[in-house]
């Protein structure tokens, strides 16, 4: 009981009753969380000793980063924009030029987004209460690291890293931004717009005269260390996740519709291994009918 009392404030932060102190535009419409849901989640966490937490884009909306699929406020609901496809990026010089031009303009805002109460709660459940063995995130925003979480597996990579497709050299995205600013001194690199991957809309004229980055070691093609749509999660990372799931005793999913199979298969593995699984997400998820606890909040 003592442990549950300590956990209660953190569970309330995971399930805020309202957003009266915020003014974000990317949070879907939802009913206030019920106290019974708070109690159920508290019990779920209290009964866990090695909890694996899987997070999706829904936990970053309160940091000012939109998700893809939420009704009315998600990227797909607000525009016809589709993220760059992996094969397109590899084969098309024009696609790479367009991607880097948009990313250059969107980076200053995207990179300065800060963790919110959920990221802090996940960190505290890990570092203060020793409940969390691993955090697996589908997000590329590195907000878990900014919050201070340890043992984080970034399932789809990170927008903060860049790699060369030709010689495998690695760069900080901040260093690449400096290079882009030098290559494009007349292009303004600010925007009020933001997307889950840092992409923004800019005029065809800017794209046409934009100079993309290149590898300083071999002159090759640079790509963010992100699993683009149509690409596969690296095998070694998949194995790290599988091992982490097996070593855990329960799984808590936060802010993911589990539409992408790389996240959904984590739930399937946990259930196959008889782990307790809970999902907290506004709206439906792919796993609603198979998990032990679903809280729509």
CSV table of C-alpha atoms in Angstrom, one decimal:
chain,number,residue,atom,x,y,z
A,1,UNK,CA,0.0,0.0,0.0
A,2,UNK,CA,2.8,2.4,0.8
A,3,UNK,CA,4.3,1.8,-2.6
A,4,UNK,CA,0.9,2.5,-4.3
A,5,UNK,CA,0.6,5.8,-2.4
A,6,UNK,CA,3.9,7.0,-3.7
A,7,UNK,CA,3.0,6.0,-7.2
A,8,UNK,CA,-0.4,7.9,-7.2
A,9,UNK,CA,1.0,11.3,-8.1
A,10,UNK,CA,2.9,9.9,-11.1
A,11,UNK,CA,-0.2,8.0,-12.3
A,12,UNK,CA,-2.2,11.2,-12.1
A,13,UNK,CA,0.5,12.9,-14.3
A,14,UNK,CA,0.2,10.1,-16.8
A,15,UNK,CA,-3.5,10.6,-16.9
A,16,UNK,CA,-4.1,14.4,-16.5
A,17,UNK,CA,-7.8,15.2,-15.7
A,18,UNK,CA,-7.8,18.2,-18.0
A,19,UNK,CA,-5.5,20.5,-20.0
A,20,UNK,CA,-6.6,23.9,-18.4
A,21,UNK,CA,-3.0,25.0,-18.1
A,22,UNK,CA,-2.1,24.2,-21.7
A,23,UNK,CA,-3.1,25.6,-25.1
A,24,UNK,CA,-1.9,22.9,-27.5
A,25,UNK,CA,-3.6,22.2,-30.8
A,26,UNK,CA,-2.5,18.6,-31.3
A,27,UNK,CA,-4.4,16.8,-28.5
A,28,UNK,CA,-7.5,15.0,-29.8
A,29,UNK,CA,-10.9,15.6,-28.2
A,30,UNK,CA,-11.4,13.3,-25.2
A,31,UNK,CA,-13.4,13.0,-22.0
A,32,UNK,CA,-11.8,13.7,-18.6
A,33,UNK,CA,-10.2,10.6,-17.2
A,34,UNK,CA,-12.2,8.7,-14.6
A,35,UNK,CA,-10.9,8.1,-11.1
A,36,UNK,CA,-11.5,4.3,-11.6
A,37,UNK,CA,-9.0,4.4,-14.5
A,38,UNK,CA,-6.4,6.0,-12.3
A,39,UNK,CA,-6.9,3.3,-9.7
A,40,UNK,CA,-6.6,0.5,-12.3
A,41,UNK,CA,-3.5,1.9,-13.8
A,42,UNK,CA,-2.0,2.4,-10.3
A,43,UNK,CA,-2.7,-1.2,-9.5
A,44,UNK,CA,-1.2,-2.3,-12.8
A,45,UNK,CA,2.0,-0.4,-12.2
A,46,UNK,CA,2.2,-1.5,-8.6
A,47,UNK,CA,1.9,-5.1,-9.5
A,48,UNK,CA,4.8,-4.8,-11.9
A,49,UNK,CA,8.5,-5.2,-11.0
A,50,UNK,CA,10.1,-5.1,-14.4
A,51,UNK,CA,7.8,-2.9,-16.5
A,52,UNK,CA,8.5,-2.3,-20.2
A,53,UNK,CA,7.0,0.9,-21.5
A,54,UNK,CA,6.2,1.4,-25.2
A,55,UNK,CA,5.5,4.9,-26.2
A,56,UNK,CA,4.1,6.4,-29.4
A,57,UNK,CA,3.4,9.9,-30.9
A,58,UNK,CA,0.5,10.5,-28.6
A,59,UNK,CA,2.8,11.2,-25.6
A,60,UNK,CA,4.5,14.0,-27.5
A,61,UNK,CA,1.5,16.0,-28.5
A,62,UNK,CA,1.6,18.0,-25.2
A,63,UNK,CA,5.2,18.9,-26.1
A,64,UNK,CA,3.8,20.6,-29.3
A,65,UNK,CA,4.6,17.8,-31.7
A,66,UNK,CA,1.6,16.4,-33.7
A,67,UNK,CA,0.9,12.7,-34.2
A,68,UNK,CA,-0.1,11.1,-37.5
A,69,UNK,CA,-3.4,9.5,-37.0
A,70,UNK,CA,-5.5,11.3,-34.3
A,71,UNK,CA,-9.0,12.3,-35.5
A,72,UNK,CA,-9.2,16.0,-36.5
A,73,UNK,CA,-5.8,17.0,-35.2
A,74,UNK,CA,-3.4,14.3,-36.5
A,75,UNK,CA,-1.2,15.0,-39.5
A,76,UNK,CA,-3.3,12.8,-41.9
A,77,UNK,CA,-6.5,14.5,-40.7
A,78,UNK,CA,-5.2,18.0,-41.3
A,79,UNK,CA,-3.5,17.6,-44.6
A,80,UNK,CA,-2.7,15.4,-47.6
A,81,UNK,CA,0.9,15.3,-46.6
A,82,UNK,CA,2.6,11.9,-46.6
A,83,UNK,CA,6.1,11.4,-45.1
A,84,UNK,CA,8.9,10.6,-47.4
A,85,UNK,CA,9.2,6.9,-48.4
A,86,UNK,CA,12.5,5.1,-48.0
A,87,UNK,CA,12.8,3.9,-51.6
A,88,UNK,CA,12.0,7.3,-52.9
A,89,UNK,CA,14.7,8.9,-50.7
A,90,UNK,CA,17.3,6.4,-51.9
A,91,UNK,CA,16.5,6.6,-55.6
A,92,UNK,CA,15.5,10.2,-56.2
A,93,UNK,CA,17.9,13.1,-55.8
A,94,UNK,CA,15.0,15.5,-56.1
A,95,UNK,CA,13.3,13.7,-53.1
A,96,UNK,CA,16.4,14.0,-51.0
A,97,UNK,CA,16.7,17.7,-51.9
A,98,UNK,CA,13.0,18.3,-51.0
A,99,UNK,CA,13.4,16.4,-47.7
A,100,UNK,CA,16.5,18.2,-46.5
A,101,UNK,CA,15.1,21.6,-47.5
A,102,UNK,CA,11.9,21.1,-45.5
A,103,UNK,CA,13.8,19.5,-42.6
A,104,UNK,CA,16.3,22.4,-42.5
A,105,UNK,CA,13.5,24.9,-42.1
A,106,UNK,CA,11.6,22.8,-39.5
A,107,UNK,CA,14.6,21.8,-37.4
A,108,UNK,CA,14.9,24.8,-35.1
A,109,UNK,CA,11.4,24.4,-33.7
A,110,UNK,CA,11.4,20.6,-33.7
A,111,UNK,CA,14.7,20.3,-31.9
A,112,UNK,CA,13.8,22.7,-29.1
A,113,UNK,CA,10.6,20.9,-28.1
A,114,UNK,CA,10.8,19.9,-24.4
A,115,UNK,CA,9.5,16.8,-22.4
A,116,UNK,CA,6.1,17.0,-20.9
A,117,UNK,CA,4.6,15.5,-17.7
A,118,UNK,CA,4.3,12.0,-19.3
A,119,UNK,CA,8.0,11.9,-20.2
A,120,UNK,CA,8.9,13.0,-16.7
A,121,UNK,CA,6.6,10.4,-15.1
A,122,UNK,CA,8.1,7.6,-17.2
A,123,UNK,CA,11.6,8.8,-16.0
A,124,UNK,CA,10.5,8.9,-12.4
A,125,UNK,CA,8.9,5.5,-12.5
A,126,UNK,CA,12.2,4.2,-13.7
A,127,UNK,CA,14.7,6.2,-11.6
A,128,UNK,CA,12.7,6.9,-8.5
A,129,UNK,CA,10.5,3.8,-8.1
A,130,UNK,CA,12.7,1.3,-10.0
A,131,UNK,CA,9.6,0.0,-11.8
A,132,UNK,CA,10.7,0.3,-15.4
A,133,UNK,CA,13.3,-2.0,-16.9
A,134,UNK,CA,13.3,-0.5,-20.4
A,135,UNK,CA,11.6,2.2,-22.5
A,136,UNK,CA,10.9,1.5,-26.1
A,137,UNK,CA,9.7,4.5,-28.1
A,138,UNK,CA,8.3,4.7,-31.7
A,139,UNK,CA,9.1,8.5,-31.6
A,140,UNK,CA,12.2,10.1,-33.2
A,141,UNK,CA,12.1,13.3,-31.0
A,142,UNK,CA,14.5,12.1,-28.3
A,143,UNK,CA,12.2,13.6,-25.6
A,144,UNK,CA,12.8,10.5,-23.3
A,145,UNK,CA,16.5,11.2,-23.3
A,146,UNK,CA,15.8,14.9,-22.7
A,147,UNK,CA,13.7,13.9,-19.7
A,148,UNK,CA,16.5,11.8,-18.3
A,149,UNK,CA,15.3,8.2,-19.0
A,150,UNK,CA,17.8,5.4,-19.2
A,151,UNK,CA,17.9,2.2,-21.3
A,152,UNK,CA,15.8,3.7,-24.0
A,153,UNK,CA,15.4,1.9,-27.3
A,154,UNK,CA,14.5,4.3,-30.1
A,155,UNK,CA,12.6,1.8,-32.3
A,156,UNK,CA,12.5,4.0,-35.4
A,157,UNK,CA,15.7,5.9,-34.8
A,158,UNK,CA,16.3,9.5,-33.9
A,159,UNK,CA,16.1,12.7,-35.9
A,160,UNK,CA,19.0,14.0,-33.8
A,161,UNK,CA,21.5,11.6,-35.6
A,162,UNK,CA,22.5,11.6,-39.3
A,163,UNK,CA,24.5,8.9,-41.1
A,164,UNK,CA,26.2,8.5,-44.5
A,165,UNK,CA,24.7,5.8,-46.7
A,166,UNK,CA,28.0,5.3,-48.5
A,167,UNK,CA,30.6,5.1,-45.8
A,168,UNK,CA,28.5,4.9,-42.6
A,169,UNK,CA,30.0,8.0,-41.1
A,170,UNK,CA,27.8,9.5,-38.3
A,171,UNK,CA,27.0,13.1,-37.6
A,172,UNK,CA,25.0,15.1,-35.1
A,173,UNK,CA,21.9,16.7,-36.6
A,174,UNK,CA,23.0,20.0,-35.1
A,175,UNK,CA,26.3,19.8,-37.0
A,176,UNK,CA,24.4,19.1,-40.2
A,177,UNK,CA,22.2,22.1,-39.6
A,178,UNK,CA,25.3,24.3,-39.4
A,179,UNK,CA,26.5,22.8,-42.7
A,180,UNK,CA,23.1,23.5,-44.3
A,181,UNK,CA,23.1,27.1,-43.0
A,182,UNK,CA,26.5,27.6,-44.7
A,183,UNK,CA,25.4,26.0,-47.9
A,184,UNK,CA,22.2,28.0,-48.0
A,185,UNK,CA,22.9,31.4,-46.5
A,186,UNK,CA,19.9,33.1,-48.2
A,187,UNK,CA,17.3,30.6,-47.0
A,188,UNK,CA,15.5,31.4,-43.7
A,189,UNK,CA,15.5,28.4,-41.4
A,190,UNK,CA,12.5,29.2,-39.3
A,191,UNK,CA,8.9,28.1,-39.4
A,192,UNK,CA,5.8,28.2,-37.2
A,193,UNK,CA,4.8,24.8,-38.6
A,194,UNK,CA,5.7,21.4,-37.2
A,195,UNK,CA,5.3,17.7,-38.1
A,196,UNK,CA,6.1,14.5,-36.3
A,197,UNK,CA,9.4,14.1,-38.2
A,198,UNK,CA,10.3,17.8,-38.3
A,199,UNK,CA,9.2,18.3,-41.9
A,200,UNK,CA,7.4,21.5,-43.0
A,201,UNK,CA,5.8,23.0,-46.1
A,202,UNK,CA,8.0,25.4,-48.1
A,203,UNK,CA,7.7,26.9,-51.5
A,204,UNK,CA,9.0,25.1,-54.7
A,205,UNK,CA,11.3,28.0,-55.3
A,206,UNK,CA,13.2,27.5,-52.1
A,207,UNK,CA,13.5,23.7,-52.8
A,208,UNK,CA,14.8,24.4,-56.3
A,209,UNK,CA,17.7,26.5,-55.1
A,210,UNK,CA,18.4,24.5,-51.9
A,211,UNK,CA,21.8,22.8,-51.5
A,212,UNK,CA,21.5,19.5,-49.6
A,213,UNK,CA,24.2,18.2,-47.2
A,214,UNK,CA,26.9,15.7,-48.1
A,215,UNK,CA,29.3,13.5,-46.2
A,216,UNK,CA,32.5,15.4,-45.3
A,217,UNK,CA,34.5,12.1,-45.4
A,218,UNK,CA,33.4,10.7,-48.7
A,219,UNK,CA,31.0,13.2,-50.3
A,220,UNK,CA,28.2,10.6,-50.1
A,221,UNK,CA,24.5,10.8,-49.3
A,222,UNK,CA,23.4,11.8,-45.8
A,223,UNK,CA,20.2,10.5,-44.3
A,224,UNK,CA,18.7,11.0,-40.9
A,225,UNK,CA,19.1,7.9,-38.7
A,226,UNK,CA,15.3,7.4,-38.9
A,227,UNK,CA,13.4,4.3,-40.1
A,228,UNK,CA,11.4,5.9,-43.0
A,229,UNK,CA,8.1,4.6,-44.1
A,230,UNK,CA,8.7,1.4,-46.2
A,231,UNK,CA,12.0,0.7,-44.4
A,232,UNK,CA,12.7,-2.0,-41.9
A,233,UNK,CA,13.8,-1.7,-38.3
A,234,UNK,CA,17.4,-2.9,-38.1
A,235,UNK,CA,17.6,-6.6,-37.1
A,236,UNK,CA,19.9,-5.9,-34.1
A,237,UNK,CA,17.4,-3.4,-32.7
A,238,UNK,CA,14.5,-5.8,-33.2
A,239,UNK,CA,16.4,-8.4,-31.2
A,240,UNK,CA,17.2,-5.9,-28.4
A,241,UNK,CA,13.5,-5.2,-28.1
A,242,UNK,CA,12.6,-8.9,-28.1
A,243,UNK,CA,15.1,-9.6,-25.4
A,244,UNK,CA,13.8,-6.6,-23.4
A,245,UNK,CA,10.2,-7.8,-23.6
A,246,UNK,CA,11.2,-11.3,-22.5
A,247,UNK,CA,13.1,-9.9,-19.5
A,248,UNK,CA,10.1,-7.8,-18.4
A,249,UNK,CA,7.1,-8.9,-16.5
A,250,UNK,CA,4.5,-6.5,-18.0
A,251,UNK,CA,4.0,-4.1,-20.8
A,252,UNK,CA,2.5,-0.6,-20.7
A,253,UNK,CA,1.7,1.1,-24.0
A,254,UNK,CA,1.3,4.9,-23.8
A,255,UNK,CA,0.0,7.1,-26.7
A,256,UNK,CA,0.2,4.7,-29.6
A,257,UNK,CA,-2.6,3.4,-31.9
A,258,UNK,CA,-0.3,0.4,-32.6
A,259,UNK,CA,-1.2,0.8,-36.3
A,260,UNK,CA,2.5,0.2,-37.3
A,261,UNK,CA,3.4,-3.5,-37.0
A,262,UNK,CA,6.8,-2.8,-35.4
A,263,UNK,CA,4.9,-1.6,-32.3
A,264,UNK,CA,2.0,-4.0,-32.5
A,265,UNK,CA,4.3,-7.1,-32.6
A,266,UNK,CA,5.7,-6.0,-29.2
A,267,UNK,CA,2.2,-6.4,-27.8
A,268,UNK,CA,1.8,-9.8,-29.5
A,269,UNK,CA,5.1,-11.0,-28.1
A,270,UNK,CA,4.2,-9.9,-24.6
A,271,UNK,CA,0.9,-11.7,-24.7
A,272,UNK,CA,2.5,-14.8,-26.1
A,273,UNK,CA,4.8,-14.8,-23.1
A,274,UNK,CA,1.9,-14.4,-20.7
A,275,UNK,CA,2.8,-10.8,-19.7
A,276,UNK,CA,0.2,-8.4,-18.4
A,277,UNK,CA,-0.4,-5.7,-21.0
A,278,UNK,CA,-2.1,-2.3,-20.5
A,279,UNK,CA,-2.8,0.4,-23.1
A,280,UNK,CA,-3.4,4.1,-22.4
A,281,UNK,CA,-4.4,6.0,-25.5
A,282,UNK,CA,-7.0,8.5,-26.7
A,283,UNK,CA,-9.2,6.5,-29.1
A,284,UNK,CA,-9.0,3.0,-30.5
A,285,UNK,CA,-5.9,1.0,-30.9
A,286,UNK,CA,-5.1,-2.2,-32.8
A,287,UNK,CA,-4.8,-4.2,-29.6
A,288,UNK,CA,-8.0,-3.0,-27.7
A,289,UNK,CA,-9.6,-6.5,-27.9
A,290,UNK,CA,-6.6,-8.5,-26.8
A,291,UNK,CA,-5.0,-6.6,-23.9
A,292,UNK,CA,-5.8,-7.0,-20.2
A,293,UNK,CA,-6.5,-3.3,-19.6
A,294,UNK,CA,-7.3,-0.4,-22.0
A,295,UNK,CA,-7.8,3.1,-20.8
A,296,UNK,CA,-9.0,5.7,-23.3
A,297,UNK,CA,-7.4,8.8,-21.9
